[in-house]
Amino acid sequence: MFKSKYASTEHPTIIIDGVPFDLYLHNLYPDNLFLGLVPTITDWIHMKEEAIFVLSRFHSEQETVILPILMCPDDCDLICTVIVAEVIINNNQIIWKRVGTDISNLGLTSQYELIGTEVNWLNSVPEMIFDKNTYLENLKLIYKPIE
């Protein structure tokens, strides 16, 4: 639990090597306004349809999926700035092959399934490998089931 730059309360945070992920990205790309982005916390996403979509990507059984991992804290939706990871499920590992900014054109009808079709990949972010059980345990506060 951390309080990010623009959030008024503490919230679950993705930590990579002891550093909140928004700060991690900011250190690599200081001009890209990544500092203060928050995880795609399903409790915070305003539209239920968006939260359900994010959960479907998180729980997907496809070998590779594009998962929204960070969003803008102002709107808490998938229309503003969204950071995605190309997630590969490999036996007992979860691999973030690439991380990038989603630039997909969702249109006026908010076609969430298009997220990840166009991504500005952040080439300075290395591939990250996580133990599957640890990954799922640690992210359960972010990707909570919708009631």
Tab-separated table of N, CA and C in Angstrom:
chain	number	residue	atom	x	y	z
A	1	MET	N	0.843	-1.179	0.000
A	1	MET	CA	0.000	0.000	0.000
A	1	MET	C	0.889	1.243	0.000
A	2	PHE	N	0.662	2.111	-0.960
A	2	PHE	CA	1.381	3.375	-1.067
A	2	PHE	C	0.417	4.470	-1.485
A	3	LYS	N	0.822	5.683	-1.266
A	3	LYS	CA	0.076	6.838	-1.759
A	3	LYS	C	0.899	7.414	-2.900
A	4	SER	N	0.354	7.380	-4.110
A	4	SER	CA	1.091	7.901	-5.248
A	4	SER	C	0.920	9.415	-5.343
A	5	LYS	N	1.614	10.015	-6.283
A	5	LYS	CA	1.711	11.469	-6.370
A	5	LYS	C	0.354	12.178	-6.407
A	6	TYR	N	-0.620	11.666	-7.153
A	6	TYR	CA	-1.879	12.374	-7.328
A	6	TYR	C	-3.073	11.711	-6.641
A	7	ALA	N	-2.864	10.579	-6.001
A	7	ALA	CA	-3.953	9.897	-5.302
A	7	ALA	C	-4.042	10.446	-3.879
A	8	SER	N	-5.259	10.628	-3.399
A	8	SER	CA	-5.439	11.207	-2.070
A	8	SER	C	-5.351	10.166	-0.955
A	9	THR	N	-5.417	8.889	-1.307
A	9	THR	CA	-5.351	7.828	-0.306
A	9	THR	C	-4.324	6.775	-0.718
A	10	GLU	N	-3.910	5.987	0.261
A	10	GLU	CA	-3.044	4.853	-0.049
A	10	GLU	C	-3.828	3.840	-0.871
A	11	HIS	N	-3.120	3.114	-1.711
A	11	HIS	CA	-3.767	2.122	-2.572
A	11	HIS	C	-2.774	1.004	-2.871
A	12	PRO	N	-3.280	-0.146	-3.303
A	12	PRO	CA	-2.366	-1.209	-3.715
A	12	PRO	C	-1.469	-0.698	-4.846
A	13	THR	N	-0.212	-1.054	-4.799
A	13	THR	CA	0.767	-0.553	-5.758
A	13	THR	C	1.602	-1.710	-6.285
A	14	ILE	N	1.910	-1.671	-7.564
A	14	ILE	CA	2.805	-2.659	-8.161
A	14	ILE	C	4.234	-2.202	-7.870
A	15	ILE	N	5.002	-3.069	-7.220
A	15	ILE	CA	6.378	-2.764	-6.840
A	15	ILE	C	7.316	-3.667	-7.636
A	16	ILE	N	8.283	-3.060	-8.303
A	16	ILE	CA	9.297	-3.805	-9.053
A	16	ILE	C	10.658	-3.488	-8.439
A	17	ASP	N	11.322	-4.496	-7.935
A	17	ASP	CA	12.638	-4.314	-7.300
A	17	ASP	C	12.601	-3.207	-6.251
A	18	GLY	N	11.529	-3.176	-5.453
A	18	GLY	CA	11.410	-2.224	-4.361
A	18	GLY	C	10.951	-0.828	-4.763
A	19	VAL	N	10.599	-0.626	-6.029
A	19	VAL	CA	10.219	0.697	-6.529
A	19	VAL	C	8.797	0.643	-7.077
A	20	PRO	N	7.907	1.579	-6.670
A	20	PRO	CA	6.569	1.624	-7.271
A	20	PRO	C	6.695	1.734	-8.796
A	21	PHE	N	5.841	1.027	-9.508
A	21	PHE	CA	6.007	0.908	-10.961
A	21	PHE	C	5.871	2.242	-11.689
A	22	ASP	N	5.037	3.153	-11.196
A	22	ASP	CA	4.953	4.468	-11.852
A	22	ASP	C	6.288	5.205	-11.731
A	23	LEU	N	6.939	5.112	-10.567
A	23	LEU	CA	8.239	5.743	-10.373
A	23	LEU	C	9.311	5.033	-11.203
A	24	TYR	N	9.213	3.718	-11.293
A	24	TYR	CA	10.133	2.925	-12.117
A	24	TYR	C	10.098	3.431	-13.558
A	25	LEU	N	8.872	3.600	-14.096
A	25	LEU	CA	8.730	4.089	-15.472
A	25	LEU	C	9.195	5.535	-15.593
A	26	HIS	N	8.871	6.346	-14.591
A	26	HIS	CA	9.288	7.748	-14.603
A	26	HIS	C	10.816	7.866	-14.642
A	27	ASN	N	11.505	7.012	-13.897
A	27	ASN	CA	12.960	7.049	-13.902
A	27	ASN	C	13.532	6.722	-15.278
A	28	LEU	N	12.859	5.851	-16.031
A	28	LEU	CA	13.307	5.504	-17.383
A	28	LEU	C	12.877	6.535	-18.420
A	29	TYR	N	11.703	7.121	-18.212
A	29	TYR	CA	11.110	8.058	-19.166
A	29	TYR	C	10.599	9.295	-18.430
A	30	PRO	N	11.495	10.159	-17.941
A	30	PRO	CA	11.070	11.290	-17.108
A	30	PRO	C	10.177	12.309	-17.817
A	31	ASP	N	10.148	12.326	-19.134
A	31	ASP	CA	9.330	13.295	-19.874
A	31	ASP	C	7.951	12.769	-20.259
A	32	ASN	N	7.620	11.539	-19.883
A	32	ASN	CA	6.380	10.906	-20.347
A	32	ASN	C	5.202	10.985	-19.390
A	33	LEU	N	5.328	11.675	-18.291
A	33	LEU	CA	4.220	11.861	-17.343
A	33	LEU	C	3.671	10.546	-16.788
A	34	PHE	N	4.548	9.610	-16.487
A	34	PHE	CA	4.124	8.341	-15.902
A	34	PHE	C	4.004	8.414	-14.385
A	35	LEU	N	4.708	9.366	-13.769
A	35	LEU	CA	4.684	9.486	-12.319
A	35	LEU	C	3.270	9.821	-11.848
A	36	GLY	N	2.762	9.041	-10.916
A	36	GLY	CA	1.421	9.263	-10.384
A	36	GLY	C	0.364	8.361	-10.976
A	37	LEU	N	0.694	7.613	-12.039
A	37	LEU	CA	-0.273	6.640	-12.548
A	37	LEU	C	-0.507	5.586	-11.469
A	38	VAL	N	-1.705	5.056	-11.427
A	38	VAL	CA	-2.055	4.052	-10.419
A	38	VAL	C	-2.368	2.732	-11.107
A	39	PRO	N	-2.248	1.626	-10.385
A	39	PRO	CA	-2.641	0.344	-10.972
A	39	PRO	C	-4.111	0.362	-11.411
A	40	THR	N	-4.443	-0.511	-12.308
A	40	THR	CA	-5.829	-0.633	-12.767
A	40	THR	C	-6.624	-1.386	-11.697
A	41	ILE	N	-6.770	-0.728	-10.559
A	41	ILE	CA	-7.459	-1.306	-9.404
A	41	ILE	C	-8.937	-1.421	-9.757
A	42	THR	N	-9.443	-2.627	-9.780
A	42	THR	CA	-10.821	-2.813	-10.237
A	42	THR	C	-11.835	-2.094	-9.358
A	43	ASP	N	-11.524	-1.908	-8.074
A	43	ASP	CA	-12.420	-1.158	-7.182
A	43	ASP	C	-12.467	0.325	-7.547
A	44	TRP	N	-11.435	0.828	-8.196
A	44	TRP	CA	-11.345	2.253	-8.519
A	44	TRP	C	-11.903	2.587	-9.895
A	45	ILE	N	-11.951	1.604	-10.788
A	45	ILE	CA	-12.425	1.870	-12.146
A	45	ILE	C	-13.903	2.219	-12.080
A	46	HIS	N	-14.257	3.392	-12.640
A	46	HIS	CA	-15.610	3.922	-12.499
A	46	HIS	C	-16.677	3.099	-13.211
A	47	MET	N	-16.378	2.627	-14.397
A	47	MET	CA	-17.386	1.887	-15.163
A	47	MET	C	-17.219	0.384	-14.932
A	48	LYS	N	-18.302	-0.245	-14.512
A	48	LYS	CA	-18.267	-1.679	-14.214
A	48	LYS	C	-17.806	-2.490	-15.425
A	49	GLU	N	-18.228	-2.079	-16.630
A	49	GLU	CA	-17.843	-2.803	-17.845
A	49	GLU	C	-16.325	-2.796	-18.037
A	50	GLU	N	-15.696	-1.667	-17.707
A	50	GLU	CA	-14.243	-1.579	-17.831
A	50	GLU	C	-13.557	-2.498	-16.821
A	51	ALA	N	-14.047	-2.506	-15.601
A	51	ALA	CA	-13.468	-3.361	-14.565
A	51	ALA	C	-13.605	-4.836	-14.950
A	52	ILE	N	-14.758	-5.198	-15.470
A	52	ILE	CA	-14.967	-6.590	-15.909
A	52	ILE	C	-14.002	-6.945	-17.027
A	53	PHE	N	-13.803	-5.998	-17.955
A	53	PHE	CA	-12.858	-6.225	-19.049
A	53	PHE	C	-11.443	-6.462	-18.509
A	54	VAL	N	-10.990	-5.604	-17.596
A	54	VAL	CA	-9.647	-5.735	-17.027
A	54	VAL	C	-9.503	-7.096	-16.343
A	55	LEU	N	-10.515	-7.494	-15.583
A	55	LEU	CA	-10.470	-8.807	-14.925
A	55	LEU	C	-10.411	-9.948	-15.938
A	56	SER	N	-11.126	-9.801	-17.048
A	56	SER	CA	-11.103	-10.863	-18.062
A	56	SER	C	-9.707	-11.016	-18.647
A	57	ARG	N	-8.996	-9.923	-18.794
A	57	ARG	CA	-7.615	-9.986	-19.292
A	57	ARG	C	-6.690	-10.576	-18.226
A	58	PHE	N	-6.881	-10.184	-16.967
A	58	PHE	CA	-6.030	-10.690	-15.891
A	58	PHE	C	-6.199	-12.195	-15.721
A	59	HIS	N	-7.425	-12.688	-15.823
A	59	HIS	CA	-7.713	-14.105	-15.613
A	59	HIS	C	-7.732	-14.910	-16.914
A	60	SER	N	-7.333	-14.300	-18.000
A	60	SER	CA	-7.337	-14.984	-19.287
A	60	SER	C	-6.452	-16.224	-19.252
A	61	GLU	N	-6.892	-17.244	-19.942
A	61	GLU	CA	-6.096	-18.465	-20.038
A	61	GLU	C	-5.361	-18.537	-21.366
A	62	GLN	N	-5.433	-17.465	-22.152
A	62	GLN	CA	-4.657	-17.417	-23.385
A	62	GLN	C	-3.179	-17.382	-23.036
A	63	GLU	N	-2.363	-17.912	-23.910
A	63	GLU	CA	-0.922	-17.938	-23.649
A	63	GLU	C	-0.336	-16.531	-23.577
A	64	THR	N	-0.848	-15.629	-24.410
A	64	THR	CA	-0.383	-14.241	-24.420
A	64	THR	C	-1.590	-13.319	-24.390
A	65	VAL	N	-1.517	-12.283	-23.550
A	65	VAL	CA	-2.614	-11.328	-23.424
A	65	VAL	C	-2.014	-9.947	-23.132
A	66	ILE	N	-2.695	-8.912	-23.594
A	66	ILE	CA	-2.290	-7.542	-23.280
A	66	ILE	C	-3.125	-7.089	-22.085
A	67	LEU	N	-2.451	-6.863	-20.961
A	67	LEU	CA	-3.114	-6.536	-19.702
A	67	LEU	C	-2.907	-5.073	-19.339
A	68	PRO	N	-3.988	-4.310	-19.138
A	68	PRO	CA	-3.835	-2.960	-18.599
A	68	PRO	C	-3.315	-3.048	-17.168
A	69	ILE	N	-2.199	-2.334	-16.886
A	69	ILE	CA	-1.606	-2.427	-15.556
A	69	ILE	C	-1.583	-1.092	-14.804
A	70	LEU	N	-1.537	0.023	-15.515
A	70	LEU	CA	-1.570	1.338	-14.878
A	70	LEU	C	-2.551	2.235	-15.623
A	71	MET	N	-3.153	3.179	-14.877
A	71	MET	CA	-4.104	4.120	-15.471
A	71	MET	C	-3.955	5.474	-14.794
A	72	CYS	N	-4.566	6.467	-15.395
A	72	CYS	CA	-4.565	7.819	-14.856
A	72	CYS	C	-5.478	7.862	-13.628
A	73	PRO	N	-5.024	8.443	-12.510
A	73	PRO	CA	-5.848	8.470	-11.300
A	73	PRO	C	-6.981	9.491	-11.342
A	74	ASP	N	-6.924	10.421	-12.291
A	74	ASP	CA	-7.977	11.447	-12.377
A	74	ASP	C	-9.316	10.854	-12.764
A	75	ASP	N	-9.299	10.044	-13.816
A	75	ASP	CA	-10.547	9.492	-14.339
A	75	ASP	C	-10.767	8.029	-13.973
A	76	CYS	N	-9.683	7.321	-13.649
A	76	CYS	CA	-9.758	5.888	-13.336
A	76	CYS	C	-10.577	5.147	-14.383
A	77	ASP	N	-10.148	5.310	-15.623
A	77	ASP	CA	-10.802	4.599	-16.718
A	77	ASP	C	-9.757	4.174	-17.738
A	78	LEU	N	-10.228	3.536	-18.796
A	78	LEU	CA	-9.325	3.011	-19.813
A	78	LEU	C	-9.244	3.918	-21.039
A	79	ILE	N	-9.752	5.130	-20.926
A	79	ILE	CA	-9.742	6.061	-22.044
A	79	ILE	C	-8.514	6.968	-21.988
A	80	CYS	N	-8.107	7.359	-20.813
A	80	CYS	CA	-6.969	8.261	-20.618
A	80	CYS	C	-5.667	7.471	-20.807
A	81	THR	N	-4.621	7.826	-20.132
A	81	THR	CA	-3.345	7.119	-20.220
A	81	THR	C	-3.472	5.728	-19.611
A	82	VAL	N	-3.125	4.721	-20.396
A	82	VAL	CA	-3.154	3.332	-19.924
A	82	VAL	C	-1.830	2.672	-20.297
A	83	ILE	N	-1.167	2.130	-19.295
A	83	ILE	CA	0.053	1.349	-19.509
A	83	ILE	C	-0.356	-0.116	-19.528
A	84	VAL	N	0.139	-0.834	-20.534
A	84	VAL	CA	-0.201	-2.251	-20.682
A	84	VAL	C	1.070	-3.093	-20.654
A	85	ALA	N	0.888	-4.351	-20.325
A	85	ALA	CA	1.977	-5.327	-20.389
A	85	ALA	C	1.550	-6.459	-21.303
A	86	GLU	N	2.472	-6.905	-22.129
A	86	GLU	CA	2.257	-8.116	-22.915
A	86	GLU	C	2.614	-9.276	-21.990
A	87	VAL	N	1.596	-9.978	-21.514
A	87	VAL	CA	1.757	-11.011	-20.499
A	87	VAL	C	1.762	-12.385	-21.164
A	88	ILE	N	2.773	-13.158	-20.838
A	88	ILE	CA	2.878	-14.531	-21.336
A	88	ILE	C	2.819	-15.462	-20.137
A	89	ILE	N	1.918	-16.434	-20.215
A	89	ILE	CA	1.806	-17.444	-19.160
A	89	ILE	C	2.617	-18.643	-19.606
A	90	ASN	N	3.614	-19.011	-18.806
A	90	ASN	CA	4.540	-20.064	-19.174
A	90	ASN	C	4.743	-20.985	-17.976
A	91	ASN	N	4.008	-22.089	-17.946
A	91	ASN	CA	4.085	-23.048	-16.845
A	91	ASN	C	3.870	-22.346	-15.506
A	92	ASN	N	4.894	-22.250	-14.690
A	92	ASN	CA	4.774	-21.639	-13.361
A	92	ASN	C	5.296	-20.208	-13.330
A	93	GLN	N	5.378	-19.589	-14.504
A	93	GLN	CA	5.872	-18.224	-14.586
A	93	GLN	C	4.879	-17.320	-15.303
A	94	ILE	N	4.919	-16.056	-14.920
A	94	ILE	CA	4.233	-14.998	-15.644
A	94	ILE	C	5.338	-14.090	-16.167
A	95	ILE	N	5.320	-13.826	-17.451
A	95	ILE	CA	6.355	-12.996	-18.063
A	95	ILE	C	5.712	-11.738	-18.618
A	96	TRP	N	6.230	-10.598	-18.222
A	96	TRP	CA	5.873	-9.347	-18.879
A	96	TRP	C	6.925	-9.170	-19.969
A	97	LYS	N	6.583	-9.612	-21.169
A	97	LYS	CA	7.503	-9.578	-22.304
A	97	LYS	C	7.858	-8.139	-22.674
A	98	ARG	N	6.810	-7.298	-22.741
A	98	ARG	CA	6.993	-5.887	-23.073
A	98	ARG	C	5.983	-5.065	-22.288
A	99	VAL	N	6.319	-3.803	-22.087
A	99	VAL	CA	5.429	-2.849	-21.427
A	99	VAL	C	5.357	-1.627	-22.324
A	100	GLY	N	4.148	-1.053	-22.442
A	100	GLY	CA	4.011	0.117	-23.291
A	100	GLY	C	2.775	0.930	-22.974
A	101	THR	N	2.640	2.038	-23.690
A	101	THR	CA	1.480	2.907	-23.572
A	101	THR	C	0.482	2.513	-24.650
A	102	ASP	N	-0.741	2.222	-24.241
A	102	ASP	CA	-1.771	1.865	-25.210
A	102	ASP	C	-2.168	3.114	-25.989
A	103	ILE	N	-2.172	3.007	-27.315
A	103	ILE	CA	-2.589	4.113	-28.175
A	103	ILE	C	-3.701	3.661	-29.119
A	104	SER	N	-4.394	2.596	-28.758
A	104	SER	CA	-5.475	2.055	-29.576
A	104	SER	C	-6.618	3.051	-29.646
A	105	ASN	N	-7.276	3.102	-30.789
A	105	ASN	CA	-8.434	3.969	-30.970
A	105	ASN	C	-9.681	3.205	-30.523
A	106	LEU	N	-10.152	3.522	-29.321
A	106	LEU	CA	-11.304	2.807	-28.768
A	106	LEU	C	-12.617	3.342	-29.313
A	107	GLY	N	-12.594	4.496	-29.950
A	107	GLY	CA	-13.813	5.066	-30.511
A	107	GLY	C	-14.745	5.594	-29.449
A	108	LEU	N	-15.833	6.146	-29.885
A	108	LEU	CA	-16.813	6.729	-28.974
A	108	LEU	C	-17.563	5.687	-28.158
A	109	THR	N	-17.595	4.458	-28.654
A	109	THR	CA	-18.345	3.409	-27.957
A	109	THR	C	-17.479	2.643	-26.961
A	110	SER	N	-16.246	3.113	-26.780
A	110	SER	CA	-15.335	2.482	-25.821
A	110	SER	C	-15.238	0.975	-26.034
A	111	GLN	N	-14.668	0.586	-27.139
A	111	GLN	CA	-14.499	-0.820	-27.477
A	111	GLN	C	-13.235	-1.345	-26.791
A	112	TYR	N	-13.388	-1.746	-25.536
A	112	TYR	CA	-12.257	-2.123	-24.700
A	112	TYR	C	-11.447	-3.275	-25.264
A	113	GLU	N	-12.092	-4.160	-26.015
A	113	GLU	CA	-11.369	-5.303	-26.565
A	113	GLU	C	-10.260	-4.866	-27.523
A	114	LEU	N	-10.286	-3.605	-27.960
A	114	LEU	CA	-9.237	-3.091	-28.839
A	114	LEU	C	-7.975	-2.693	-28.076
A	115	ILE	N	-8.052	-2.620	-26.759
A	115	ILE	CA	-6.862	-2.262	-25.980
A	115	ILE	C	-5.755	-3.263	-26.273
A	116	GLY	N	-4.612	-2.710	-26.612
A	116	GLY	CA	-3.464	-3.542	-26.940
A	116	GLY	C	-3.264	-3.770	-28.419
A	117	THR	N	-4.215	-3.312	-29.249
A	117	THR	CA	-4.028	-3.483	-30.690
A	117	THR	C	-2.998	-2.509	-31.239
A	118	GLU	N	-2.851	-1.366	-30.586
A	118	GLU	CA	-1.819	-0.398	-30.948
A	118	GLU	C	-1.134	0.051	-29.651
A	119	VAL	N	0.163	-0.187	-29.573
A	119	VAL	CA	0.905	0.107	-28.351
A	119	VAL	C	2.222	0.777	-28.715
A	120	ASN	N	2.549	1.819	-27.986
A	120	ASN	CA	3.871	2.422	-28.073
A	120	ASN	C	4.730	1.698	-27.037
A	121	TRP	N	5.489	0.701	-27.479
A	121	TRP	CA	6.270	-0.126	-26.562
A	121	TRP	C	7.436	0.679	-25.998
A	122	LEU	N	7.660	0.533	-24.715
A	122	LEU	CA	8.718	1.240	-24.004
A	122	LEU	C	9.948	0.336	-23.979
A	123	ASN	N	10.820	0.534	-24.938
A	123	ASN	CA	11.938	-0.388	-25.158
A	123	ASN	C	12.968	-0.416	-24.036
A	124	SER	N	12.966	0.591	-23.167
A	124	SER	CA	13.925	0.593	-22.047
A	124	SER	C	13.458	-0.267	-20.877
A	125	VAL	N	12.204	-0.703	-20.909
A	125	VAL	CA	11.688	-1.568	-19.848
A	125	VAL	C	12.059	-3.012	-20.208
A	126	PRO	N	12.827	-3.675	-19.359
A	126	PRO	CA	13.239	-5.045	-19.684
A	126	PRO	C	12.102	-6.049	-19.475
A	127	GLU	N	12.269	-7.209	-20.067
A	127	GLU	CA	11.347	-8.317	-19.799
A	127	GLU	C	11.415	-8.632	-18.311
A	128	MET	N	10.257	-8.920	-17.726
A	128	MET	CA	10.191	-9.228	-16.296
A	128	MET	C	9.553	-10.600	-16.113
A	129	ILE	N	10.151	-11.411	-15.264
A	129	ILE	CA	9.661	-12.764	-15.032
A	129	ILE	C	9.274	-12.891	-13.561
A	130	PHE	N	8.050	-13.400	-13.342
A	130	PHE	CA	7.513	-13.549	-11.986
A	130	PHE	C	7.108	-14.999	-11.755
A	131	ASP	N	7.253	-15.455	-10.523
A	131	ASP	CA	6.686	-16.732	-10.125
A	131	ASP	C	5.167	-16.598	-10.179
A	132	LYS	N	4.504	-17.515	-10.831
A	132	LYS	CA	3.061	-17.408	-11.064
A	132	LYS	C	2.270	-17.285	-9.763
A	133	ASN	N	2.555	-18.134	-8.786
A	133	ASN	CA	1.801	-18.101	-7.526
A	133	ASN	C	2.022	-16.795	-6.773
A	134	THR	N	3.263	-16.331	-6.724
A	134	THR	CA	3.571	-15.072	-6.052
A	134	THR	C	2.902	-13.908	-6.767
A	135	TYR	N	2.948	-13.922	-8.078
A	135	TYR	CA	2.323	-12.891	-8.908
A	135	TYR	C	0.829	-12.796	-8.615
A	136	LEU	N	0.145	-13.933	-8.675
A	136	LEU	CA	-1.301	-13.944	-8.444
A	136	LEU	C	-1.640	-13.526	-7.013
A	137	GLU	N	-0.854	-13.968	-6.056
A	137	GLU	CA	-1.079	-13.602	-4.656
A	137	GLU	C	-0.902	-12.100	-4.444
A	138	ASN	N	0.150	-11.531	-5.035
A	138	ASN	CA	0.436	-10.113	-4.835
A	138	ASN	C	-0.523	-9.192	-5.579
A	139	LEU	N	-1.059	-9.636	-6.682
A	139	LEU	CA	-1.938	-8.765	-7.468
A	139	LEU	C	-3.421	-8.936	-7.144
A	140	LYS	N	-3.747	-9.793	-6.179
A	140	LYS	CA	-5.151	-10.023	-5.870
A	140	LYS	C	-5.828	-8.779	-5.268
A	141	LEU	N	-5.066	-7.856	-4.682
A	141	LEU	CA	-5.654	-6.620	-4.161
A	141	LEU	C	-5.956	-5.610	-5.258
A	142	ILE	N	-5.276	-5.751	-6.381
A	142	ILE	CA	-5.506	-4.857	-7.517
A	142	ILE	C	-6.644	-5.388	-8.373
A	143	TYR	N	-6.579	-6.646	-8.708
A	143	TYR	CA	-7.565	-7.265	-9.597
A	143	TYR	C	-8.607	-8.044	-8.785
A	144	LYS	N	-9.387	-7.301	-7.994
A	144	LYS	CA	-10.428	-7.900	-7.152
A	144	LYS	C	-11.665	-8.221	-7.993
A	145	PRO	N	-12.335	-9.316	-7.662
A	145	PRO	CA	-13.602	-9.627	-8.358
A	145	PRO	C	-14.625	-8.513	-8.176
A	146	ILE	N	-15.438	-8.327	-9.182
A	146	ILE	CA	-16.496	-7.312	-9.149
A	146	ILE	C	-17.744	-7.932	-8.544
A	147	GLU	N	-18.357	-7.215	-7.623
A	147	GLU	CA	-19.581	-7.728	-6.975
A	147	GLU	C	-20.808	-7.300	-7.735
